[in-house]
PDB file of C-alpha atoms in Angstrom:
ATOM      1  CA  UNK A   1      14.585  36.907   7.161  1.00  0.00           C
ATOM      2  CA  UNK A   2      11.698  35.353   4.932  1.00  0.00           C
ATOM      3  CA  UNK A   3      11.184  31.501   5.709  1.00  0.00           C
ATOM      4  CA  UNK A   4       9.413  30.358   2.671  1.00  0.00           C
ATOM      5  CA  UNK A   5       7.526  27.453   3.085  1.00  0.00           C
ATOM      6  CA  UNK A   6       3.991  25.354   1.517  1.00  0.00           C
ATOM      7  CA  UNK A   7       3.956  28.459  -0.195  1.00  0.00           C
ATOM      8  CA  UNK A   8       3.646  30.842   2.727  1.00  0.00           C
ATOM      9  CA  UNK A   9       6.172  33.431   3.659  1.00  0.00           C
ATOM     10  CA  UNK A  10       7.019  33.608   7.446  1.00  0.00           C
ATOM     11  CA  UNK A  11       8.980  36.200   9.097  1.00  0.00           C
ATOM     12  CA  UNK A  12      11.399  35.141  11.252  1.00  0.00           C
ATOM     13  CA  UNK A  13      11.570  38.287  13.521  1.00  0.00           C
ATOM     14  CA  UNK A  14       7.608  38.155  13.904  1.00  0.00           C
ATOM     15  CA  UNK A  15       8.065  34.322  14.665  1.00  0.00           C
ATOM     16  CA  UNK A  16      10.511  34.904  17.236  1.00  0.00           C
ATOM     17  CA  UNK A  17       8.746  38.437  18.818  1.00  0.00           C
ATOM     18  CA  UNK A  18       5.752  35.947  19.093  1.00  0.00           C
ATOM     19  CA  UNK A  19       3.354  37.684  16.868  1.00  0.00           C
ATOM     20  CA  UNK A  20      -0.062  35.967  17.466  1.00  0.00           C
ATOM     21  CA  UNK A  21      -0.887  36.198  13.505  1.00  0.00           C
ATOM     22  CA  UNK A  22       2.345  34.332  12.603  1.00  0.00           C
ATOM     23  CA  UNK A  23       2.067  31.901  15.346  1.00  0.00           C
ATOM     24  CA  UNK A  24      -1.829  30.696  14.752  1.00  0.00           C
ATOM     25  CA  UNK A  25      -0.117  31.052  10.489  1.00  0.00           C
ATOM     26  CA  UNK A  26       2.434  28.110  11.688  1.00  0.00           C
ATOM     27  CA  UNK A  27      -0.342  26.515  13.607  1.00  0.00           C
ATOM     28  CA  UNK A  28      -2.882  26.330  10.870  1.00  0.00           C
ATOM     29  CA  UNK A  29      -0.046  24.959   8.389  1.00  0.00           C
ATOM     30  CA  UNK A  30       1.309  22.217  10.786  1.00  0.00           C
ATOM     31  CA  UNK A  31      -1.364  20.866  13.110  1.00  0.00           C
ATOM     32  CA  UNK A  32      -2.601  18.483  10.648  1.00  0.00           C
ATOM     33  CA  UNK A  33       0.887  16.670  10.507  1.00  0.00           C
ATOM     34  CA  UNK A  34       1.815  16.823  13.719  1.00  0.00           C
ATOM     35  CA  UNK A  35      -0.497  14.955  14.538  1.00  0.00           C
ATOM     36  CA  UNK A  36      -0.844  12.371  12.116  1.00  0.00           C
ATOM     37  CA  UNK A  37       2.771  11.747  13.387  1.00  0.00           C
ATOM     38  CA  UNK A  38       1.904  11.932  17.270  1.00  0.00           C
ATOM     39  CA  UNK A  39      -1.240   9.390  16.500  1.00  0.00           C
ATOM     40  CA  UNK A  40       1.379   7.039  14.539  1.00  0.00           C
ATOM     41  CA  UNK A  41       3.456   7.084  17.008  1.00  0.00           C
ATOM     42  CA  UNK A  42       1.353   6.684  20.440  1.00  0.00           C
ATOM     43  CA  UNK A  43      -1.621   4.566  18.662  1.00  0.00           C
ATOM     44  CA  UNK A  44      -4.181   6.350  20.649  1.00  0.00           C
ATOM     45  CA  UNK A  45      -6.095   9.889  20.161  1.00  0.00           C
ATOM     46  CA  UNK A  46      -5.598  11.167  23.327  1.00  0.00           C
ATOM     47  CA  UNK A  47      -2.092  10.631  23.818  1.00  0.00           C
ATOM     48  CA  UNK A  48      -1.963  12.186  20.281  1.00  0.00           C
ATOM     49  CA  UNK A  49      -3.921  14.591  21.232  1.00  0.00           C
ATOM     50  CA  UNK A  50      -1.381  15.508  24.424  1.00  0.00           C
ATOM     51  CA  UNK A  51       1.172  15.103  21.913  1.00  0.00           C
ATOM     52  CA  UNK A  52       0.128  17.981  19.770  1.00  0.00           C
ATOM     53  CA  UNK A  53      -0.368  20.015  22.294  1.00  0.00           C
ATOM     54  CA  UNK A  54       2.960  20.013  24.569  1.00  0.00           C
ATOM     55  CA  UNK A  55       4.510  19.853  20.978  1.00  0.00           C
ATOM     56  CA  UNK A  56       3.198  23.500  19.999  1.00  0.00           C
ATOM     57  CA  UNK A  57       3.663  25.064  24.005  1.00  0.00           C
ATOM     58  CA  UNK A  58       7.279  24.011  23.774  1.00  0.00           C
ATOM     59  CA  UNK A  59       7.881  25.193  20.037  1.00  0.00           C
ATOM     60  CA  UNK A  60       6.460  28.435  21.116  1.00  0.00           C
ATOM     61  CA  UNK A  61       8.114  28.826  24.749  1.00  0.00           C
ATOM     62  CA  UNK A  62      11.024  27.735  23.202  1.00  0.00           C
ATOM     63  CA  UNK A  63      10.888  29.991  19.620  1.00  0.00           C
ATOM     64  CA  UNK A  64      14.156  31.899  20.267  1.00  0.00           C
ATOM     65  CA  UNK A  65      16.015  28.887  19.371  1.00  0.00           C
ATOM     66  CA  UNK A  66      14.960  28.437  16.315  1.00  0.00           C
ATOM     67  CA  UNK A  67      17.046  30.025  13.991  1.00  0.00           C
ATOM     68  CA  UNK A  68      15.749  29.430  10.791  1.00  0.00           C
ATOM     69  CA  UNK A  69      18.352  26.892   9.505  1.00  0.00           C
ATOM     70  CA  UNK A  70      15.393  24.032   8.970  1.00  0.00           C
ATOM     71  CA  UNK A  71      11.853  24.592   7.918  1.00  0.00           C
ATOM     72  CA  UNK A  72       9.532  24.859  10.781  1.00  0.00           C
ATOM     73  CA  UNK A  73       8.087  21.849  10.176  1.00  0.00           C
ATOM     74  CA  UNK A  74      11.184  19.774  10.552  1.00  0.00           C
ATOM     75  CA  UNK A  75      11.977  21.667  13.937  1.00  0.00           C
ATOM     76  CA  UNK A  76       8.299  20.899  14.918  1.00  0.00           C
ATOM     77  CA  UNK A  77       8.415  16.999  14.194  1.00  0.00           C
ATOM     78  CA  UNK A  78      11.662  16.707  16.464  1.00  0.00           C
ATOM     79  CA  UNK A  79      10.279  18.458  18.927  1.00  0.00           C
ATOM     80  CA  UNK A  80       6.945  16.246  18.613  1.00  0.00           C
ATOM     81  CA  UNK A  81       9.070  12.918  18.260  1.00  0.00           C
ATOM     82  CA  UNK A  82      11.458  13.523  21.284  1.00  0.00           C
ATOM     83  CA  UNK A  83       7.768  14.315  23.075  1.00  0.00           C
ATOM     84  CA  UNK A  84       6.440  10.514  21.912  1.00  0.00           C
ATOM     85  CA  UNK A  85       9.584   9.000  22.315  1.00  0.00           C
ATOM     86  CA  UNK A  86       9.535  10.054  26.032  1.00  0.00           C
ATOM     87  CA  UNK A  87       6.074   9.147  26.178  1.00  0.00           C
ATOM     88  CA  UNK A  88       6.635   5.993  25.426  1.00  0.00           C
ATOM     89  CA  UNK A  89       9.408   5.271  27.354  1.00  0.00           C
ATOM     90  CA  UNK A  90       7.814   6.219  30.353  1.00  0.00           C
ATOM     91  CA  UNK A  91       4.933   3.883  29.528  1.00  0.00           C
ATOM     92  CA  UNK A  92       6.932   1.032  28.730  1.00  0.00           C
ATOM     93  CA  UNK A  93       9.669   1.042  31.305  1.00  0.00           C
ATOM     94  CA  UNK A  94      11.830  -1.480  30.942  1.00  0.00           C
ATOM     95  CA  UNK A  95      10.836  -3.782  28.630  1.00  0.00           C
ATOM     96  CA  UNK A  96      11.794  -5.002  25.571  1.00  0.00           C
ATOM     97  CA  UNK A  97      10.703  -5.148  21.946  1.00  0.00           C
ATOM     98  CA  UNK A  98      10.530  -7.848  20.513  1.00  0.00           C
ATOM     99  CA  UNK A  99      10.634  -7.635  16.758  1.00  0.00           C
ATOM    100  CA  UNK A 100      10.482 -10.443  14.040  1.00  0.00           C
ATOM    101  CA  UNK A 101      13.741 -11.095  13.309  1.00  0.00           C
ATOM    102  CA  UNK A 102      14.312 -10.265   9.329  1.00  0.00           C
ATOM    103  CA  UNK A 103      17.560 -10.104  10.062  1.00  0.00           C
ATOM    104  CA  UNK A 104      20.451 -12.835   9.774  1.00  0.00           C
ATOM    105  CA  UNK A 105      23.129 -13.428  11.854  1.00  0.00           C
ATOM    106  CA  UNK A 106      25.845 -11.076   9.949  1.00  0.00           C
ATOM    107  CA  UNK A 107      22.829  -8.646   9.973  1.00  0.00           C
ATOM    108  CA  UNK A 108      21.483  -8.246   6.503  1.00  0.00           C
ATOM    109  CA  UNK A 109      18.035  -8.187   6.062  1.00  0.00           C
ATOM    110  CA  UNK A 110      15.984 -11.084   4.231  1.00  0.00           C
ATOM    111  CA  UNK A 111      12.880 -11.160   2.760  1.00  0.00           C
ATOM    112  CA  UNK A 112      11.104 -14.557   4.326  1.00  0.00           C
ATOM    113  CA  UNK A 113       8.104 -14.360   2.285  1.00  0.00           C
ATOM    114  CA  UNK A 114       7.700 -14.692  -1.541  1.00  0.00           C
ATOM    115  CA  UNK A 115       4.056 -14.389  -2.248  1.00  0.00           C
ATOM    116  CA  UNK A 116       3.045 -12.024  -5.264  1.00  0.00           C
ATOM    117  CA  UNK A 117      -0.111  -9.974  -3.530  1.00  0.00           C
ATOM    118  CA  UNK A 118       0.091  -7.031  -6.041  1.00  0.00           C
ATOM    119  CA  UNK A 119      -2.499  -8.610  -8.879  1.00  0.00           C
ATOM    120  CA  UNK A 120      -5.273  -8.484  -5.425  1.00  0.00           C
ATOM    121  CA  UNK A 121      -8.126  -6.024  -6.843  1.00  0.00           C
ATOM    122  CA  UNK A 122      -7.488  -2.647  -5.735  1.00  0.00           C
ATOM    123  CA  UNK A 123     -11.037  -2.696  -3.646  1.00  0.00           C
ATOM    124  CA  UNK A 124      -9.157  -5.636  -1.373  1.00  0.00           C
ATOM    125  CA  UNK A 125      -6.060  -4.271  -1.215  1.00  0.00           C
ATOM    126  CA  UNK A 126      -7.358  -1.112   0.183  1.00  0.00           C
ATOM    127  CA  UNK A 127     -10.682  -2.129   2.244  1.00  0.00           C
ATOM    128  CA  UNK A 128     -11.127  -1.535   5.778  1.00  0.00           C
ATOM    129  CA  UNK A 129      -9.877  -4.503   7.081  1.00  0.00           C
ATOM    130  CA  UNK A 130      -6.617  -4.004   5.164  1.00  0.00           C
ATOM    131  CA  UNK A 131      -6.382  -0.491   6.796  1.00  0.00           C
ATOM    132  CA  UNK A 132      -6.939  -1.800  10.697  1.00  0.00           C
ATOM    133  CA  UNK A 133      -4.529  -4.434   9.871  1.00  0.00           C
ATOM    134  CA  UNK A 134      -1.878  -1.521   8.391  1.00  0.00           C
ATOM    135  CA  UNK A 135      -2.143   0.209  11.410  1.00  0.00           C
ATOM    136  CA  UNK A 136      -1.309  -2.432  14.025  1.00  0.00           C
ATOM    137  CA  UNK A 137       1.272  -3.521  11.851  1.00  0.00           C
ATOM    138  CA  UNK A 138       2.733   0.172  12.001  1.00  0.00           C
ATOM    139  CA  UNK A 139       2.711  -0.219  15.403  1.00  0.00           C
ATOM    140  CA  UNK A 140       4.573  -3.772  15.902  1.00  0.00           C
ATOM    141  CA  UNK A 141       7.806  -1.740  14.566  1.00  0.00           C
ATOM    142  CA  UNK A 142      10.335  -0.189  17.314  1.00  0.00           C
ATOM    143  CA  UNK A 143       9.853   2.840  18.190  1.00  0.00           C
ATOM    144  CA  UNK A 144      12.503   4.554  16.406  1.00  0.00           C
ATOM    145  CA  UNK A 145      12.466   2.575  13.244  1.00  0.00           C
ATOM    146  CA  UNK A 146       8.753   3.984  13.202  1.00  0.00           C
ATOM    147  CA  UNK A 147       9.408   7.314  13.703  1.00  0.00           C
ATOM    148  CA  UNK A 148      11.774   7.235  10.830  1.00  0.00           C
ATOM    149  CA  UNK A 149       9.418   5.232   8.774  1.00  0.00           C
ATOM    150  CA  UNK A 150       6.279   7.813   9.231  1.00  0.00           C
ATOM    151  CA  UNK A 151       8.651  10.691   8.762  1.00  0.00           C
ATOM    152  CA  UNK A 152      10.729   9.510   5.512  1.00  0.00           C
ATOM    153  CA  UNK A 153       7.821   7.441   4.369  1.00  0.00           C
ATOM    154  CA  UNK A 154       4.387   8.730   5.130  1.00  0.00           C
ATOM    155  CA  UNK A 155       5.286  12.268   6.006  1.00  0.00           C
ATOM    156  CA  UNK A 156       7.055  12.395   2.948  1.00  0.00           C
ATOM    157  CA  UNK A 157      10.412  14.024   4.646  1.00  0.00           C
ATOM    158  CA  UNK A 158      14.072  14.020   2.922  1.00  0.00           C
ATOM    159  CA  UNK A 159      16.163  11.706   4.005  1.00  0.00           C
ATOM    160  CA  UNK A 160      18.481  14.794   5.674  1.00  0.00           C
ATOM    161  CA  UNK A 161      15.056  16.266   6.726  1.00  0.00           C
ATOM    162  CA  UNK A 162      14.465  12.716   8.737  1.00  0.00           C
ATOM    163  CA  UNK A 163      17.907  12.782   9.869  1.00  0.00           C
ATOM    164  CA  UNK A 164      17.658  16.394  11.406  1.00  0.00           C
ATOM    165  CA  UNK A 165      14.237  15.696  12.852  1.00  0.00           C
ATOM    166  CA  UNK A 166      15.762  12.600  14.796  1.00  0.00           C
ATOM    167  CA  UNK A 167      19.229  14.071  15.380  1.00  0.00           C
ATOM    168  CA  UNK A 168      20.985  11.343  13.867  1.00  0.00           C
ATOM    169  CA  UNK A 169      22.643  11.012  11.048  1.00  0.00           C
ATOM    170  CA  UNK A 170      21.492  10.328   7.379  1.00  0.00           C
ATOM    171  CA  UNK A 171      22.889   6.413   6.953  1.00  0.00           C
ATOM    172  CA  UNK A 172      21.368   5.745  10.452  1.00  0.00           C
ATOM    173  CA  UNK A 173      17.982   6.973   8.941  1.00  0.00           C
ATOM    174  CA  UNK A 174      18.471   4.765   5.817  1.00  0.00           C
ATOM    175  CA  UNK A 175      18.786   1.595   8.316  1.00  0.00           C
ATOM    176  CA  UNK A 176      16.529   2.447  10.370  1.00  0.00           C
ATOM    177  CA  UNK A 177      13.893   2.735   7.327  1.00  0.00           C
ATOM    178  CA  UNK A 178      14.895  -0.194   5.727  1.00  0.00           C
ATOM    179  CA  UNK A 179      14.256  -2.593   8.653  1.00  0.00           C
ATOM    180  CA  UNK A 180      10.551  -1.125   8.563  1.00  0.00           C
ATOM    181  CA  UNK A 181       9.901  -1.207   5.633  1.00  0.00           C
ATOM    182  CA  UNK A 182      10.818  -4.898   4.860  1.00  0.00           C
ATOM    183  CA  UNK A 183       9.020  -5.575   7.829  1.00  0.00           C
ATOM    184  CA  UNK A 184       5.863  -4.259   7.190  1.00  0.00           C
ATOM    185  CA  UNK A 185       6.444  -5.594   4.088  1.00  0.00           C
ATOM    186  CA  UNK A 186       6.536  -9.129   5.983  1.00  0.00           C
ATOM    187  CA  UNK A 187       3.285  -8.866   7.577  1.00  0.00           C
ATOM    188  CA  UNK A 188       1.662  -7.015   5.093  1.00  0.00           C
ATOM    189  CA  UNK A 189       2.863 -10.044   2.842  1.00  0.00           C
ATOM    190  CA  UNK A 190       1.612 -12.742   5.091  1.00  0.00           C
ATOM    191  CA  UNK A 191      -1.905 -11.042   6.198  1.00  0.00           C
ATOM    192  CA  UNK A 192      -2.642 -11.114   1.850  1.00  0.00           C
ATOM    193  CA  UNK A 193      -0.970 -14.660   1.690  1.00  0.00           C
ATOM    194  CA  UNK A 194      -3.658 -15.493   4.285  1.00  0.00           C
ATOM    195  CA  UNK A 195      -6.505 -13.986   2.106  1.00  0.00           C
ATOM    196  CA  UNK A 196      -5.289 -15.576  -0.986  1.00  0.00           C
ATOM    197  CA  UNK A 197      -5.170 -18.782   0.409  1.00  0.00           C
ATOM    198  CA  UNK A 198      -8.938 -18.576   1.946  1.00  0.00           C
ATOM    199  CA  UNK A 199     -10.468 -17.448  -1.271  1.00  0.00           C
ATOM    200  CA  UNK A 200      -8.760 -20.762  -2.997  1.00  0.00           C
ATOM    201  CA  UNK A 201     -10.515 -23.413  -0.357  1.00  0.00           C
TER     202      UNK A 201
ATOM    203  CA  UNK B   1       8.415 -20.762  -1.697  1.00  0.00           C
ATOM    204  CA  UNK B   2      12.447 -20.980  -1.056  1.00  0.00           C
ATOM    205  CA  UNK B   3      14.242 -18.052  -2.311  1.00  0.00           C
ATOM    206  CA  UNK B   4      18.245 -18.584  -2.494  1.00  0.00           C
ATOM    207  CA  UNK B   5      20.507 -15.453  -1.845  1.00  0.00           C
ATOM    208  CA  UNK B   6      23.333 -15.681  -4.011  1.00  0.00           C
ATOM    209  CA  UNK B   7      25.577 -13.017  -4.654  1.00  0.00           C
ATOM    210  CA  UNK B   8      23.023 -10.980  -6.980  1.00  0.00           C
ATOM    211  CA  UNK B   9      20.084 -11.325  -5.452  1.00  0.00           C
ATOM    212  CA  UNK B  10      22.076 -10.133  -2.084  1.00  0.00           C
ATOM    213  CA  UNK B  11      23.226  -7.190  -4.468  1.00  0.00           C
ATOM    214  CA  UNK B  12      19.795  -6.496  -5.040  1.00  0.00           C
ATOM    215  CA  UNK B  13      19.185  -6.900  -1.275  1.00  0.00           C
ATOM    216  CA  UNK B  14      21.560  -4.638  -0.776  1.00  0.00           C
ATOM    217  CA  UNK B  15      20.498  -1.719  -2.874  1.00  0.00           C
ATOM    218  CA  UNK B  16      17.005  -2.481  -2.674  1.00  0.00           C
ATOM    219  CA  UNK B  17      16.071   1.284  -0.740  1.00  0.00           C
ATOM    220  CA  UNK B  18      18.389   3.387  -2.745  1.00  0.00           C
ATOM    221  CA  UNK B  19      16.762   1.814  -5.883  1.00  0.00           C
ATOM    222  CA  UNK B  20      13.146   2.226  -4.475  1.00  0.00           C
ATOM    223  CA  UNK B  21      13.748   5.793  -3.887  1.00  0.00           C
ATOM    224  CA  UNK B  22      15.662   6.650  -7.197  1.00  0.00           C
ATOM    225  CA  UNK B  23      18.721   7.504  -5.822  1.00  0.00           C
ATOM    226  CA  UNK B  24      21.005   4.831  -7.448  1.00  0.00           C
ATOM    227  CA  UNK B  25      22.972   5.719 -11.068  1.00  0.00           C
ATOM    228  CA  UNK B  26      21.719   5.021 -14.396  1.00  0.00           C
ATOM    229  CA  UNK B  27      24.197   1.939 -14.315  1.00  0.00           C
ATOM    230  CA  UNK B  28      23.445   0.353 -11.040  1.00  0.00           C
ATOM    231  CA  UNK B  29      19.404   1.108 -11.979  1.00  0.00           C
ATOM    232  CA  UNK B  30      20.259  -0.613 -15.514  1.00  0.00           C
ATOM    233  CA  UNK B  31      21.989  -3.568 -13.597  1.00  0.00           C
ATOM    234  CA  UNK B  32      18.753  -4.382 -11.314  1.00  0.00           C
ATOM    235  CA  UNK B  33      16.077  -4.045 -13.680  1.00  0.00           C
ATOM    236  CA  UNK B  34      18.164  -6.382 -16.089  1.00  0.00           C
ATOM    237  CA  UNK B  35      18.494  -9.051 -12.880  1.00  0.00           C
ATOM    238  CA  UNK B  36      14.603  -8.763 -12.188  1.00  0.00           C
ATOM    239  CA  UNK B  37      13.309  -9.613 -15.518  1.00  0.00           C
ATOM    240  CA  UNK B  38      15.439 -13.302 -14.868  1.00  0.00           C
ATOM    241  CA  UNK B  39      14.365 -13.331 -10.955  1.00  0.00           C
ATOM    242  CA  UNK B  40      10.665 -13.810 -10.171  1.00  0.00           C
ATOM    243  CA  UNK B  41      11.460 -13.165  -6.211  1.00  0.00           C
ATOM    244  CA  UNK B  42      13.517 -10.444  -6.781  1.00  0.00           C
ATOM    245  CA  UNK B  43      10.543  -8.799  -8.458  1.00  0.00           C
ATOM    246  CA  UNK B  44       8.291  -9.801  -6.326  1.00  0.00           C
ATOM    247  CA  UNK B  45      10.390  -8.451  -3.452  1.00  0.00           C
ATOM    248  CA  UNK B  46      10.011  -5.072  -5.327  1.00  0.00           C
ATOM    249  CA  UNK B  47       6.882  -4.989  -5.996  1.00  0.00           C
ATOM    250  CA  UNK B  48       5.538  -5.883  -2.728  1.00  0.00           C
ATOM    251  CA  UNK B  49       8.009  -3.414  -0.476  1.00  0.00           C
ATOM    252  CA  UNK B  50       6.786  -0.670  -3.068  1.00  0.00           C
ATOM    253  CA  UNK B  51       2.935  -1.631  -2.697  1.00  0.00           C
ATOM    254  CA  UNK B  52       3.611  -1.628   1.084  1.00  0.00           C
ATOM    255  CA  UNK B  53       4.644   1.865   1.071  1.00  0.00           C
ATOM    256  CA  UNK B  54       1.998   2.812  -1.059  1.00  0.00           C
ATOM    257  CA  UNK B  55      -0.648   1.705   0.790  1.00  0.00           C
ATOM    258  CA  UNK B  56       0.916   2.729   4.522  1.00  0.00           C
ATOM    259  CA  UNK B  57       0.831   5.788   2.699  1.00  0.00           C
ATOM    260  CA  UNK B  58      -2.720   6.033   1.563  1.00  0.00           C
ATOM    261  CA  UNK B  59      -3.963   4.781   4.793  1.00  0.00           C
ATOM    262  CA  UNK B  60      -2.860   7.985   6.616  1.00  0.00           C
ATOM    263  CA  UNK B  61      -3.263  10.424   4.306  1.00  0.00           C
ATOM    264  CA  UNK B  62      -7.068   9.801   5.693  1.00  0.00           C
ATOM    265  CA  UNK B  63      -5.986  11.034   9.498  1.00  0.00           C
ATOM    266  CA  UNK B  64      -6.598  14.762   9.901  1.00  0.00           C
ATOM    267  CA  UNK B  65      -7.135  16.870  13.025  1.00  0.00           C
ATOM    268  CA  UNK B  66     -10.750  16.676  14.333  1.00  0.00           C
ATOM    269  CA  UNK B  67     -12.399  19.969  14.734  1.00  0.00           C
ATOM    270  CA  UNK B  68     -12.701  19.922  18.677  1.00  0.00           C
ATOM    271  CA  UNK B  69      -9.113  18.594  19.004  1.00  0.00           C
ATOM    272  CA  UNK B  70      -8.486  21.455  16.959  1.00  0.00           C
ATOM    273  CA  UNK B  71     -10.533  24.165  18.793  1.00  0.00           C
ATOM    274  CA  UNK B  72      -8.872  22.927  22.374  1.00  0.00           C
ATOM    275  CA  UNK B  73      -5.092  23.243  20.532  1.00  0.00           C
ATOM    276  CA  UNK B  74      -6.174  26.857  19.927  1.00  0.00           C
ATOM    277  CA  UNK B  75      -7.502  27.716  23.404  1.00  0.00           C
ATOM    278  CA  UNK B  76      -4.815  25.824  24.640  1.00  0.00           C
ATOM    279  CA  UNK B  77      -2.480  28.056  22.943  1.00  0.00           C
ATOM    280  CA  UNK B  78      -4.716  31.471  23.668  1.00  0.00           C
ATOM    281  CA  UNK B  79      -5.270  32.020  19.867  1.00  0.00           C
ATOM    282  CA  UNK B  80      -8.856  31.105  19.486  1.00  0.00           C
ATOM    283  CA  UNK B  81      -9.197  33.983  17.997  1.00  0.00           C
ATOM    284  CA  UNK B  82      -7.483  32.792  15.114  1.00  0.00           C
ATOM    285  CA  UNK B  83      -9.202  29.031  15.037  1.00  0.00           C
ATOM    286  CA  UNK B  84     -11.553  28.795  11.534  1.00  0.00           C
ATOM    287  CA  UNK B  85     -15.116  28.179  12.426  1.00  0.00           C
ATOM    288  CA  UNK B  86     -16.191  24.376  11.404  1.00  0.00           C
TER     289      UNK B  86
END
């Protein structure tokens, strides 16, 4: 069976006899993303970097049960999500997020700023400062609401690709996604309202 | 700046993810952009949710694996043989 994928062809019985060739092939074409995700996720290089790595051993120990249904990639990111998501757990212990609420009472989400930040010149809207800010912001959001946020939004996943990554299923991905996004929105919103405002005194 | 949620703009509320990633019908699509040229923070709402993806976008398309993260993965893995030279 041929796995076609970014344009290369895998084959499924080399993957899975653990062909070195085919194994440094899936490597080469999935390092980058994994992670990009791991680094999202954890905030720091060298828990991304551990990331990465127990992500790959496992996907390799483990290649027999992968049976081709996916792409490789999706398998990969749930393997390297459950691997942060345990991470993180174990760091945090028990305690809680704490979110800013965007949602009301019956649970819809509402947007709590109004400011129009698009007309900012390009050159602002993208400088360094805006990117450190980005970043933190990314990692403000739950844990699983960003996991399906860097998957669906930065990874550039399918919704049902998301869904199988995180094993859940497709409408829990859209929720999940939509409470990040209109909260980065938020304080993506109120870090330009800021700006605008200080260029005006 | 208030912004009062009646019915349409909670419509819009509503839909707001489906329509951002073009997976509402011609209709529905037809219906919102009609409601947004009369509602200044319903467009605004738009505009700034898809700028926000944008740019959380753009900022890590920049994050790629550096080249001695790289080279441990593939000794890590016993395939240095197959690591590209930097």
């Amino acid at each position: 069976m041929n796995l076609k994928e970014n344009n290369e062809t895998f084959e499924l019985i080399a993957l899975q006899q653990r062909d070195k060739a085919v194994f440094a092939r899936v490597l080469d074409q999935n390092s980058d993303r994994i992670y990009r995700l791991a680094l999202k996720m954890l905030g720091n290089v060298q828990d991304a970097e551990d990331i990465l790595q127990e992500t790959f051993i496992k996907a390799f120990n483990n290649i027999e049960k992968f049976e081709g249904r996916s792409k490789i990639s999706t398998w990969l990111y749930r393997i390297a999500v459950n691997e942060s998501l345990m991470l993180l757990r174990k760091r945090k212990g028990n305690t809680v997020q704490l979110e800013m609420s965007i949602e009301t009472d019956d649970g819809d989400l509402i947007p709590r700023q109004i400011v129009d930040w698009c007309c900012l010149p390009e050159k602002e809207l993208m400088n360094t400062e805006t990117r450190d800010y980005i970043q933190e912001a990314v990692k403000i959001l739950s844990d699983s609401n960003r996991a399906a946020f860097i998957l669906r939004d930065v990874e550039g996943l399918s919704t049902q690709e998301t869904a199988e990554a995180l094993d859940i299923s497709e409408s829990a991905v859209k929720v999940r996604l939509m409470r990040a996004r209109m909260q980065l929105r938020e304080e993506l919103t109120g870090f330009f309202a800021r700006k605008m405002i200080k260029e005006t005194l | 700046m208030t912004h009062k949620h009646d019915l349409t703009c909670h419509n819009i509320l509503e839909n707001l993810n489906a329509y951002i990633d073009g997976e509402l019908d011609d209709k529905l699509c037809a219906d919102i952009e009609s409601h947004v040229q009369s509602c200044p923070n319903c467009q605004i709402v738009i505009n700034t949710l898809k700028k926000t993806i944008q740019l959380c976008k753009l900022t890590d398309a920049e994050i790629s694996l550096p080249s001695e993260t790289r080279h441990r993965l593939y000794a890590r893995l016993n395939l240095e043989d197959y690591d590209k030279k930097d």
